[in-house]
């Protein structure tokens, strides 16, 4: 049953629920709790949810916790989580957070109920292992968001320097120092209530980081479990996933002391193993990620790391969150070598109410994009609110370039302050053309796709950078896939490069030669069985009609082929000339490329089938009689030739399109699920056309059954040529089919890394 929401004291209109309105997450929870304290009936929970999608989920979970506690402890219409799922359908779109399940378990116990852990592990099998750990202790620690009220007395901030290993802070036993910054300290800690190891970041209570990180749930972002606020000490405790493998800063230090020819994936693993040994951690005995890394070159290792971090930034960007301090020290490594982005302490989320972009602005100058430096510069009008994910991708590219070469792309290491002169120099260095980057620092074996990914991300103009992290991740994926890499960036003297501008002549040969051979076979075959049996005038008329039909068919095919090529030729020619196109135009051109073979061969087959009807009918209309068997035989011959005109040109055109033309578009990014569906369609169509190619000899033999016995000997040689020639052609077609399958699979692997 839904209850009406209580009126807000002093309100004259609906509350402002926009992401930039005055009410933050803490206020949402506080107002709902106040409604419970003052209302006679349970308040309507959905009425208190903000509209912003990113913060709505966080708010919903916190409001349910408050609602659960009040309903069960007051005995006022208790509800189970299953009932909330029915009442709030949006809960079904993602798994219930373990901390919410934890709250229901303990609130039922506190209300006097007999609740067993097994009930919850059975109800939530996917989270059974985690719930077993969380619910195994009776030491309940509330996960409700702590908020300080305006009436609480102010206290002096705790001195972070006084914290040390061996101390207990709230629910956490501090075991080992993991790092520190100007505003926080990070410890490896044992969380008593959950009986687990966590990394706990202890800072003064003035950051929006918990609200920001609560929105993020991604494989390559450090997982934040929850926060605790200690109002009496004005401390904020942010506890998160413990990542034991060190940071990329440790890796960078090793890179700078290691000769270029000794850098590879094993170097990364060796750094991680050294960090694990120093902490007393055990190296994983079996790990697919470590096995993959061990076989990578150093540029491939950088692409492997960068691809995952670009995906993390893409996800954060889609959640409305900017990091704004990408640097090696803020990328943690698991024991398997998986990078995880951490420290969103100065990040800005446009979806967290009350969080000003300027309020927590900062970052490391040497990794900043030009527009982020302009925000810091006292004489520039750029606002922190003007930044977007492209700024984070710029910083990521600076970091990856430094890891790849041991040096940053800009000589900023001497910068120690943020005065006008230093900022002016940094902005000047970043304002140059991408061609001015120190390419001589790149390793000789650096894949072109990796270089392209970094160079475009480092463009001083944000509009020319990768629009999304997913696009940059795709280029880095190309660097890691040998076949995709060869497709996108073939060797300098490859036929695929030389063939790209020769679109029209190659298409003419691919379609014209098989059709010409089919016409030659058809004409000679029909002359023997049909034309030579007519009188001289009828033969002449048949020749005229047939040649006219074939000529008109060739003309129509030529026009249609050029029309089908026009958009593809126009866009690819523009790209070679350095022009830019929007995502929709590029997607359309990619689709045209993959459909080129199908559209052309269906046109050819339609013209052959049409000629099979038009030619004999036209001859008949001139007064020359043709027998019914001649009609049938001529039409069947046209269908056989139509099959030849479909199967062989299809593979020639599609192979050329996939191998030579389609890779033109990959360096520009933007591949998505639509491309993956197109790959699947091409693969299935290719199988169908392979069957047609295999059936050509059988169709020729089947057609011979309609030939009178006395005429078999006259076409025996032609049938033998058809059967043997098509069988040999099938072998060539099959080889093209197998290569086409591998190419499509490689392209599909690249697309699969991009989120929808």
XYZ file of C-alpha atoms in Angstrom:
756
model
C 0.000 0.000 0.000
C 1.312 3.461 -0.897
C 1.004 6.293 1.600
C 0.945 9.964 0.700
C 4.171 11.849 1.356
C 3.959 14.318 4.230
C 4.081 17.981 3.322
C 7.450 19.691 3.528
C 7.377 22.421 6.138
C 7.488 25.842 4.537
C 7.320 24.467 0.980
C 5.036 26.111 -1.529
C 5.919 24.005 -4.553
C 7.361 20.642 -5.450
C 10.946 20.288 -4.215
C 13.790 20.901 -6.640
C 14.919 17.401 -7.623
C 17.373 18.285 -10.386
C 20.969 17.056 -10.133
C 22.116 20.622 -9.552
C 19.392 21.487 -7.044
C 20.045 22.329 -3.405
C 19.343 18.887 -2.036
C 22.273 16.450 -1.894
C 22.144 12.770 -1.079
C 22.521 13.414 2.647
C 19.586 15.810 2.558
C 17.431 13.307 0.668
C 18.054 10.699 3.375
C 17.617 13.194 6.207
C 14.306 14.456 4.858
C 12.987 10.943 4.480
C 14.100 10.079 8.027
C 12.427 13.258 9.291
C 9.245 12.252 7.462
C 9.280 8.958 9.369
C 9.771 10.792 12.656
C 6.877 13.198 12.091
C 4.345 11.179 10.060
C 1.615 8.988 11.481
C 1.737 6.661 8.477
C 4.752 5.378 6.506
C 5.851 8.046 4.022
C 5.811 7.383 0.270
C 9.405 6.403 -0.515
C 9.322 7.067 -4.328
C 8.276 10.660 -3.693
C 11.679 11.345 -2.131
C 13.777 9.917 -4.973
C 15.749 12.437 -7.075
C 15.284 12.363 -10.850
C 18.972 12.221 -11.759
C 19.642 8.610 -12.917
C 23.197 8.478 -11.546
C 22.366 9.478 -7.959
C 18.899 7.933 -7.962
C 20.250 4.437 -7.416
C 22.376 5.510 -4.442
C 19.426 7.393 -2.950
C 17.046 4.483 -3.473
C 19.286 2.067 -1.550
C 19.739 4.484 1.356
C 16.015 5.259 1.552
C 15.139 1.554 1.602
C 17.548 1.091 4.535
C 15.784 3.871 6.452
C 12.378 2.470 5.510
C 13.349 -1.062 6.570
C 14.619 0.082 9.975
C 11.523 2.144 10.744
C 9.000 -0.437 9.571
C 10.547 -3.369 11.435
C 11.653 -1.656 14.631
C 8.351 0.217 14.961
C 6.318 -2.788 13.889
C 4.600 -0.502 11.353
C 3.788 -2.638 8.262
C 7.155 -4.471 8.000
C 8.280 -5.186 4.434
C 10.761 -7.596 2.893
C 13.136 -6.768 0.071
C 11.068 -8.933 -2.280
C 8.128 -6.573 -1.694
C 10.289 -3.541 -2.455
C 11.256 -5.165 -5.760
C 7.574 -5.534 -6.636
C 6.765 -1.940 -5.631
C 9.906 -0.451 -7.202
C 10.528 -2.136 -10.589
C 13.828 -0.292 -11.114
C 15.338 -2.520 -8.402
C 15.135 -5.386 -10.903
C 17.610 -3.764 -13.298
C 20.669 -4.589 -11.159
C 21.495 -7.059 -8.352
C 20.606 -5.952 -4.833
C 23.687 -4.514 -3.072
C 25.026 -6.812 -0.331
C 24.880 -3.988 2.229
C 21.111 -3.669 1.663
C 20.643 -7.405 2.202
C 22.863 -7.087 5.289
C 20.573 -4.376 6.698
C 17.396 -6.444 6.182
C 18.996 -9.484 7.840
C 20.000 -7.543 10.951
C 16.873 -5.387 11.214
C 14.766 -8.556 11.291
C 16.973 -9.943 14.060
C 16.826 -6.680 15.987
C 13.050 -6.784 15.675
C 13.083 -10.133 17.497
C 12.834 -12.488 14.553
C 14.699 -15.763 14.143
C 16.719 -15.369 10.951
C 19.282 -17.823 9.615
C 22.183 -17.058 7.288
C 21.207 -20.029 5.106
C 17.906 -18.338 4.258
C 19.765 -15.478 2.627
C 22.469 -17.499 0.880
C 19.684 -19.613 -0.657
C 17.628 -16.546 -1.643
C 20.618 -14.785 -3.215
C 22.835 -17.585 -4.649
C 24.958 -15.244 -6.766
C 26.039 -13.382 -3.619
C 26.065 -16.405 -1.329
C 29.811 -16.393 -0.658
C 29.921 -12.702 0.204
C 26.775 -12.925 2.337
C 28.217 -15.878 4.262
C 31.118 -13.659 5.331
C 29.008 -10.578 6.029
C 26.317 -12.308 8.064
C 28.569 -14.683 9.991
C 29.041 -12.269 12.909
C 26.518 -10.831 15.327
C 28.589 -7.639 15.629
C 26.178 -5.414 13.683
C 27.546 -2.183 12.247
C 25.025 -0.009 10.473
C 25.732 0.818 6.832
C 23.306 3.736 6.921
C 24.822 6.963 5.675
C 25.947 9.048 8.654
C 25.055 12.739 8.503
C 25.867 15.580 10.849
C 23.111 17.982 11.746
C 23.391 21.731 11.927
C 22.950 21.674 15.706
C 25.979 19.485 16.389
C 28.866 21.333 18.028
C 31.861 21.962 15.845
C 35.003 20.056 16.776
C 38.572 20.374 15.694
C 39.596 18.039 12.841
C 41.556 15.006 13.879
C 45.272 15.087 13.165
C 45.802 12.514 10.429
C 49.469 12.255 11.373
C 48.456 10.746 14.721
C 46.949 7.713 13.013
C 49.237 4.699 12.946
C 49.380 0.948 12.447
C 47.834 -0.866 15.409
C 45.164 1.762 16.064
C 41.473 0.974 15.858
C 39.325 3.576 14.115
C 35.630 2.785 14.355
C 35.156 -0.699 12.851
C 38.692 -0.930 11.442
C 41.977 -2.254 12.816
C 44.784 -0.481 10.969
C 47.321 -3.083 9.826
C 49.638 -1.442 7.274
C 50.124 1.949 5.698
C 49.405 1.895 1.968
C 49.863 5.530 1.056
C 49.177 9.108 1.934
C 48.433 12.428 0.322
C 47.932 15.991 1.401
C 44.388 15.349 2.631
C 44.148 11.656 3.430
C 45.921 8.509 4.554
C 45.265 4.987 3.279
C 45.681 1.860 5.413
C 45.248 -1.836 4.939
C 42.707 -2.616 7.634
C 40.713 -5.481 9.078
C 37.017 -4.700 9.143
C 35.675 -6.388 12.239
C 31.993 -6.534 11.357
C 32.574 -8.120 7.935
C 35.676 -10.112 8.860
C 37.542 -9.003 5.757
C 40.564 -7.007 4.633
C 39.854 -3.615 3.130
C 41.736 -0.513 2.149
C 40.425 2.333 4.268
C 41.019 5.934 3.301
C 40.789 8.307 6.232
C 40.344 11.982 5.459
C 38.796 15.110 6.841
C 35.064 15.157 6.193
C 34.911 17.602 3.306
C 34.984 15.575 0.084
C 32.280 14.378 -2.287
C 34.293 11.274 -3.129
C 32.019 8.711 -1.404
C 28.969 9.984 -3.259
C 30.933 9.957 -6.506
C 32.398 6.484 -6.087
C 29.129 5.010 -4.842
C 27.864 5.431 -8.401
C 30.693 3.400 -9.937
C 30.675 -0.374 -10.264
C 33.192 -1.454 -12.892
C 35.857 -4.140 -13.244
C 38.607 -1.561 -13.718
C 37.626 0.874 -10.984
C 38.461 0.202 -7.346
C 35.240 -1.033 -5.751
C 34.112 1.185 -2.891
C 32.116 -0.733 -0.292
C 30.784 2.107 1.822
C 31.677 5.066 4.002
C 31.569 5.967 7.666
C 31.463 9.500 8.975
C 32.688 10.159 12.508
C 31.005 13.498 13.333
C 32.712 13.939 16.697
C 36.147 13.788 15.032
C 35.047 15.185 11.681
C 36.614 12.239 9.901
C 35.392 10.392 6.860
C 36.319 6.738 6.442
C 36.017 5.391 2.927
C 36.580 1.657 2.817
C 37.136 -0.145 -0.427
C 38.475 -3.188 -2.194
C 42.053 -3.992 -1.205
C 44.265 -4.089 -4.322
C 47.671 -5.505 -3.301
C 49.836 -5.237 -6.450
C 51.096 -1.689 -6.031
C 50.574 1.157 -8.515
C 51.700 2.107 -11.986
C 54.040 4.627 -10.355
C 56.116 1.709 -9.060
C 56.088 0.255 -12.563
C 57.184 3.595 -14.028
C 60.144 3.756 -11.647
C 61.281 0.326 -12.874
C 60.743 1.293 -16.520
C 63.064 4.267 -16.197
C 65.901 2.034 -15.003
C 65.311 -0.806 -17.480
C 66.808 -0.790 -21.014
C 64.247 -0.609 -23.800
C 65.019 -4.095 -25.121
C 64.367 -5.625 -21.697
C 60.890 -4.170 -21.235
C 57.959 -6.509 -21.773
C 54.901 -7.903 -20.030
C 57.099 -9.973 -17.730
C 58.558 -6.724 -16.371
C 55.114 -5.630 -15.179
C 54.561 -8.989 -13.489
C 57.992 -8.832 -11.844
C 57.205 -5.408 -10.348
C 53.879 -6.717 -9.020
C 55.530 -9.823 -7.546
C 58.111 -7.662 -5.781
C 55.339 -5.550 -4.230
C 53.429 -8.679 -3.203
C 56.526 -10.149 -1.579
C 57.170 -6.941 0.371
C 53.619 -7.126 1.748
C 53.801 -10.839 2.489
C 51.195 -11.602 -0.160
C 51.223 -14.807 -2.190
C 51.564 -14.639 -5.968
C 48.615 -16.263 -7.802
C 49.552 -19.733 -8.986
C 47.116 -19.773 -11.915
C 45.929 -16.688 -13.730
C 44.850 -16.270 -17.345
C 45.599 -12.548 -17.126
C 49.175 -13.161 -15.962
C 49.686 -15.787 -18.673
C 48.480 -13.298 -21.277
C 50.701 -10.514 -19.944
C 53.786 -12.722 -19.866
C 53.662 -13.125 -23.664
C 53.184 -9.438 -24.526
C 55.766 -6.980 -25.792
C 56.103 -3.720 -23.881
C 53.938 -1.672 -26.311
C 51.321 -4.416 -26.183
C 51.471 -4.355 -22.374
C 50.800 -0.602 -22.400
C 47.892 -1.138 -24.804
C 46.587 -3.930 -22.532
C 46.602 -1.634 -19.510
C 45.365 1.411 -21.416
C 42.449 -0.394 -22.981
C 41.087 -1.289 -19.543
C 41.582 2.194 -18.130
C 39.936 3.774 -21.185
C 36.944 1.495 -20.621
C 36.836 2.574 -16.973
C 36.830 6.252 -17.971
C 34.150 5.570 -20.565
C 31.964 3.998 -17.886
C 32.620 6.822 -15.429
C 31.866 9.379 -18.133
C 28.543 7.729 -18.919
C 27.759 7.959 -15.206
C 28.490 11.687 -15.312
C 31.731 11.348 -13.318
C 35.105 12.914 -14.150
C 38.298 11.761 -12.474
C 40.524 14.798 -13.183
C 43.662 13.347 -11.611
C 44.800 10.505 -13.850
C 48.417 9.648 -13.021
C 50.448 6.479 -12.365
C 50.044 6.702 -8.586
C 46.253 6.613 -8.961
C 46.170 3.338 -10.889
C 46.324 0.295 -8.612
C 47.268 -3.184 -9.797
C 45.820 -6.487 -8.680
C 48.021 -9.520 -8.136
C 46.977 -10.638 -11.654
C 48.090 -7.340 -13.185
C 44.596 -5.914 -13.714
C 44.647 -2.088 -13.453
C 42.032 -0.375 -11.314
C 41.435 3.345 -11.316
C 41.398 4.885 -7.843
C 41.360 8.179 -5.975
C 38.456 10.175 -7.266
C 39.109 12.612 -4.417
C 39.068 15.625 -6.748
C 36.633 14.106 -9.219
C 33.462 15.919 -10.108
C 30.095 14.330 -10.714
C 27.455 16.437 -12.371
C 24.886 14.077 -10.904
C 25.665 14.674 -7.221
C 23.574 17.513 -5.913
C 25.467 20.343 -4.288
C 28.853 19.272 -5.671
C 30.465 22.288 -7.302
C 33.032 21.611 -10.053
C 35.273 24.283 -8.562
C 34.933 23.128 -4.975
C 37.197 20.098 -5.285
C 39.220 21.042 -8.343
C 42.819 19.975 -8.460
C 44.997 17.391 -10.148
C 48.604 16.825 -11.157
C 49.744 19.580 -13.509
C 52.082 17.450 -15.630
C 49.225 15.158 -16.710
C 46.575 17.837 -17.239
C 44.905 18.596 -20.546
C 45.184 22.153 -21.914
C 41.616 22.954 -20.915
C 42.201 21.693 -17.370
C 45.338 23.823 -17.110
C 43.270 26.769 -18.354
C 40.920 26.253 -15.402
C 43.873 26.520 -13.022
C 45.286 29.565 -14.820
C 44.152 32.766 -13.068
C 43.842 34.697 -16.358
C 41.772 32.158 -18.294
C 37.981 32.116 -18.350
C 37.636 28.328 -18.697
C 35.448 26.811 -15.979
C 35.827 23.407 -14.361
C 32.256 22.741 -15.447
C 33.480 22.888 -19.070
C 35.599 19.745 -18.674
C 34.419 16.342 -19.849
C 35.750 12.812 -20.342
C 38.025 13.954 -23.180
C 40.136 15.757 -20.578
C 40.566 12.520 -18.613
C 41.478 10.680 -21.837
C 44.170 13.295 -22.506
C 45.680 12.647 -19.071
C 45.456 8.897 -19.693
C 47.378 9.312 -22.953
C 50.108 11.330 -21.182
C 50.451 8.583 -18.585
C 50.524 5.767 -21.168
C 53.107 7.619 -23.270
C 55.267 8.000 -20.164
C 54.958 4.309 -19.302
C 55.741 3.371 -22.904
C 58.832 5.545 -23.288
C 59.930 6.426 -19.758
C 59.321 10.111 -20.539
C 56.256 12.309 -20.779
C 55.312 13.695 -24.211
C 55.853 17.192 -22.767
C 58.944 18.166 -20.719
C 57.049 19.206 -17.596
C 59.046 17.337 -14.963
C 60.699 20.537 -13.750
C 57.345 22.189 -13.010
C 56.847 22.451 -9.274
C 54.310 25.235 -8.917
C 51.231 26.595 -10.579
C 52.240 30.212 -11.117
C 51.339 32.097 -14.301
C 54.725 31.601 -15.947
C 54.792 27.832 -15.424
C 51.203 27.451 -16.576
C 51.845 29.604 -19.662
C 54.811 27.411 -20.596
C 52.813 24.220 -20.131
C 49.910 25.536 -22.182
C 52.297 26.608 -24.944
C 53.863 23.147 -25.102
C 50.431 21.506 -25.333
C 49.096 23.867 -27.971
C 51.360 22.542 -30.744
C 50.236 20.231 -33.525
C 50.188 16.488 -32.740
C 52.958 16.199 -35.363
C 55.286 17.970 -32.904
C 55.141 15.146 -30.355
C 58.455 13.343 -29.675
C 57.788 10.321 -31.885
C 61.480 9.405 -31.717
C 60.889 8.256 -28.131
C 58.413 5.571 -29.212
C 59.775 2.000 -29.447
C 60.415 0.674 -32.939
C 57.867 -2.107 -32.385
C 55.104 0.286 -31.291
C 51.947 -0.719 -33.221
C 50.477 2.004 -35.416
C 47.124 1.621 -33.631
C 48.725 2.340 -30.228
C 50.487 5.393 -31.616
C 47.242 6.565 -33.211
C 45.290 6.073 -29.969
C 47.762 8.187 -27.996
C 48.287 10.894 -30.607
C 44.590 11.546 -31.150
C 43.936 11.638 -27.392
C 46.738 14.235 -27.075
C 45.270 16.628 -29.628
C 45.085 20.141 -28.128
C 41.573 20.535 -29.552
C 39.101 18.444 -27.493
C 36.804 18.174 -30.525
C 39.484 16.246 -32.403
C 40.119 13.744 -29.608
C 38.367 10.448 -29.077
C 34.798 11.366 -28.115
C 34.506 8.444 -25.699
C 36.806 6.165 -23.792
C 35.252 3.234 -25.667
C 36.601 4.585 -28.974
C 40.115 4.893 -27.562
C 39.809 1.409 -26.046
C 38.958 -0.007 -29.481
C 42.165 1.383 -30.976
C 44.145 -0.120 -28.109
C 42.366 -3.422 -28.734
C 43.518 -3.295 -32.345
C 47.084 -3.083 -31.021
C 46.587 -6.360 -29.165
C 44.987 -8.407 -31.947
C 47.541 -9.446 -34.581
C 44.974 -10.081 -37.314
C 42.987 -6.909 -36.647
C 46.258 -4.983 -36.486
C 47.266 -6.338 -39.891
C 43.857 -5.456 -41.339
C 43.800 -1.893 -40.043
C 47.476 -1.097 -40.600
C 48.793 -3.336 -43.399
C 52.487 -3.262 -44.396
C 53.451 -0.197 -46.484
C 53.674 -2.124 -49.767
C 50.605 -4.311 -49.215
C 48.149 -4.753 -52.119
C 45.400 -3.803 -49.677
C 46.776 -0.284 -49.366
C 47.298 0.107 -53.107
C 43.827 -1.265 -53.825
C 41.929 1.209 -51.623
C 41.753 4.074 -54.147
C 41.111 1.631 -57.056
C 37.575 0.933 -55.961
C 35.876 1.287 -59.355
C 38.244 -0.788 -61.517
C 38.466 -3.565 -58.918
C 34.679 -3.702 -58.623
C 34.376 -3.735 -62.421
C 36.760 -6.680 -62.684
C 35.279 -8.575 -59.730
C 31.776 -8.351 -61.166
C 32.454 -8.038 -64.886
C 34.817 -10.986 -65.414
C 32.577 -13.703 -63.847
C 29.547 -12.218 -65.612
C 31.432 -12.084 -68.928
C 32.435 -15.742 -68.617
C 28.860 -16.632 -67.720
C 27.590 -14.775 -70.805
C 30.103 -16.604 -72.997
C 29.007 -19.966 -71.611
C 25.332 -19.106 -71.870
C 25.569 -17.864 -75.461
C 27.535 -20.873 -76.740
C 25.398 -23.347 -74.829
C 22.140 -21.829 -76.096
C 23.455 -21.503 -79.643
C 24.138 -25.229 -79.788
C 20.787 -26.295 -78.317
C 18.422 -23.532 -79.414
C 19.719 -20.937 -81.856
C 21.295 -23.306 -84.423
C 17.954 -25.119 -84.751
C 16.170 -21.958 -85.909
C 16.048 -20.629 -89.449
C 18.606 -18.035 -90.478
C 16.289 -15.056 -89.901
C 15.295 -16.326 -86.467
C 18.931 -16.913 -85.562
C 19.768 -13.376 -86.537
C 16.835 -12.028 -84.517
C 17.797 -14.175 -81.481
C 21.369 -12.898 -81.640
C 20.161 -9.305 -81.825
C 17.793 -9.681 -78.905
C 20.312 -11.597 -76.752
C 23.147 -9.148 -77.392
C 20.843 -6.194 -76.717
C 19.654 -7.786 -73.480
C 23.196 -8.518 -72.303
C 24.339 -5.021 -73.293
C 21.468 -3.338 -71.471
C 22.070 -5.615 -68.481
C 25.737 -4.623 -68.356
C 24.787 -0.947 -68.581
C 22.232 -1.263 -65.773
C 24.714 -3.202 -63.670
C 27.390 -0.554 -64.271
C 25.043 2.246 -63.191
C 23.773 0.380 -60.128
C 27.307 -0.569 -59.049
C 28.434 3.045 -59.219
C 25.366 4.223 -57.321
C 26.054 1.657 -54.604
C 29.685 2.765 -54.488
C 29.035 6.494 -54.400
C 28.638 7.096 -50.646
C 31.430 4.665 -49.762
C 33.795 6.180 -52.328
C 32.929 9.740 -51.281
C 33.551 9.183 -47.545
C 36.703 7.068 -47.978
C 38.116 9.605 -50.444
C 37.349 12.405 -47.962
C 39.078 10.528 -45.142
C 42.196 10.110 -47.286
C 42.124 13.871 -47.848
C 41.951 14.520 -44.091
C 38.282 15.452 -43.843
C 36.234 14.682 -40.737
C 32.794 13.098 -40.635
C 30.264 12.634 -37.873
C 29.584 9.238 -36.319
C 26.344 8.683 -38.264
C 28.040 9.286 -41.636
C 30.890 6.912 -40.785
C 28.460 4.253 -39.542
C 26.485 4.537 -42.791
C 29.661 4.166 -44.861
C 30.747 1.108 -42.842
C 27.334 -0.482 -43.375
C 27.502 0.236 -47.117
C 30.913 -1.440 -47.247
C 29.724 -4.675 -45.640
C 26.605 -4.810 -47.826
C 28.457 -4.051 -51.051
C 28.785 -7.677 -52.161
C 25.186 -8.653 -51.414
C 23.642 -5.631 -53.121
C 25.706 -6.009 -56.280
C 25.240 -9.728 -56.780
C 21.502 -9.567 -56.160
C 21.364 -6.947 -58.900
C 23.300 -9.297 -61.206
C 21.058 -12.262 -60.457
C 17.926 -10.202 -60.997
C 19.233 -9.102 -64.415
C 20.070 -12.698 -65.388
C 16.655 -13.959 -64.336
C 14.982 -11.086 -66.173
C 16.974 -11.856 -69.317
C 15.856 -15.484 -69.074
C 12.288 -14.279 -69.520
C 12.706 -11.244 -71.785
C 14.970 -12.765 -74.490
C 12.790 -15.759 -75.524
C 9.599 -13.726 -75.201
C 11.076 -10.984 -77.419
C 12.136 -13.562 -79.996
C 8.638 -15.067 -79.919
C 7.043 -11.625 -80.418
C 9.062 -11.126 -83.625
C 7.172 -14.069 -85.151
C 9.804 -16.736 -84.542
C 8.365 -19.793 -82.823
C 10.240 -21.344 -79.875
C 9.255 -24.674 -78.344
C 8.286 -24.981 -74.703
C 11.423 -27.043 -74.039
C 13.548 -24.250 -75.565
C 11.884 -21.748 -73.221
C 12.598 -23.943 -70.174
C 16.135 -24.761 -71.192
C 17.025 -21.130 -71.877
C 15.625 -20.024 -68.517
C 17.482 -22.781 -66.612
C 20.702 -21.843 -68.367
C 20.182 -18.241 -67.285
C 19.592 -19.319 -63.676
C 22.813 -21.371 -63.688
C 24.694 -18.384 -65.088
C 22.926 -16.165 -62.547
C 24.253 -18.417 -59.780
C 27.743 -18.007 -61.233
C 27.159 -14.241 -61.359
C 26.128 -14.283 -57.682
C 28.515 -16.653 -55.935
C 31.880 -15.766 -57.397
C 31.497 -11.955 -57.560
C 30.021 -11.969 -54.045
C 33.177 -13.442 -52.530
C 35.506 -11.323 -54.652
C 33.666 -8.097 -53.758
C 33.090 -8.956 -50.073
C 36.668 -10.115 -49.584
C 37.918 -6.847 -51.088
C 35.447 -4.826 -48.988
C 36.355 -6.490 -45.682
C 40.102 -6.785 -46.253
C 40.830 -3.506 -47.959
C 37.952 -1.025 -47.617
C 36.360 -1.579 -44.203
C 39.656 -1.101 -42.280
C 39.785 2.468 -43.636
C 37.147 3.395 -41.065
C 38.560 1.634 -37.998
C 41.174 4.289 -37.118
C 38.305 6.761 -36.682
C 36.562 4.700 -33.973
C 32.860 4.503 -33.296
C 32.295 0.808 -33.977
C 29.303 -0.413 -31.997
C 26.750 -3.195 -31.652
C 25.369 -2.333 -35.096
C 28.718 -3.238 -36.642
C 28.772 -6.525 -34.730
C 25.362 -7.402 -36.153
C 26.597 -6.539 -39.647
C 29.604 -8.857 -39.192
C 27.269 -11.654 -38.165
C 25.054 -11.066 -41.214
C 28.043 -11.089 -43.572
C 29.253 -14.346 -42.026
C 25.850 -15.999 -42.448
C 25.422 -14.643 -45.987
C 28.849 -15.943 -46.921
C 27.799 -19.437 -45.870
C 24.705 -19.223 -48.087
C 26.711 -18.021 -51.081
C 29.269 -20.763 -50.488
C 26.433 -23.275 -50.823
C 25.366 -21.596 -54.077
C 28.936 -21.797 -55.403
C 29.059 -25.491 -54.515
C 25.728 -26.025 -56.268
C 26.792 -24.546 -59.642
C 28.154 -27.852 -61.050
C 25.067 -29.651 -59.770
C 22.792 -27.100 -61.433
C 24.659 -27.628 -64.696
C 24.209 -31.391 -64.477
C 20.556 -30.993 -63.478
C 20.001 -28.747 -66.486
C 21.389 -31.449 -68.758
C 18.423 -33.673 -67.881
C 16.226 -31.332 -69.915
C 18.414 -31.787 -73.016
C 17.148 -34.265 -75.594
C 19.348 -37.394 -75.687
C 20.401 -36.770 -79.256
C 21.808 -33.322 -78.247
C 23.815 -34.442 -75.213
C 26.949 -35.059 -77.230
C 26.873 -31.530 -78.666
C 27.059 -29.879 -75.226
C 29.204 -32.470 -73.496
C 32.366 -30.365 -73.725
C 30.547 -27.237 -72.480
C 29.112 -29.143 -69.492
C 32.522 -30.581 -68.683
C 34.064 -27.087 -68.779
C 31.260 -25.809 -66.527
C 31.607 -28.606 -63.972
C 35.415 -28.701 -63.841
C 35.764 -24.912 -63.973
C 33.186 -24.291 -61.248
C 34.749 -27.016 -59.055
C 38.159 -25.382 -59.331
C 36.578 -21.960 -58.758
C 34.877 -23.360 -55.648
C 38.263 -24.255 -54.161
C 39.388 -20.662 -54.591
C 36.095 -19.361 -53.208
C 36.379 -21.645 -50.180
C 39.848 -20.290 -49.391
C 38.477 -16.745 -49.595
C 35.586 -17.812 -47.353
C 37.946 -19.122 -44.671
C 40.055 -15.950 -44.700
C 36.884 -13.853 -44.634
C 35.675 -15.739 -41.553
C 38.926 -15.038 -39.711
C 38.827 -11.361 -40.668
C 35.234 -10.971 -39.479
C 36.054 -12.750 -36.215
C 38.977 -10.391 -35.593
C 36.823 -7.339 -36.296
C 34.083 -8.688 -34.027
C 36.603 -9.042 -31.197
C 37.392 -5.341 -31.495
C 33.726 -4.334 -31.424
C 32.935 -6.610 -28.473
C 35.122 -4.481 -26.183
C 32.893 -1.428 -26.592
C 29.939 -0.916 -24.208
C 26.556 -0.276 -25.749
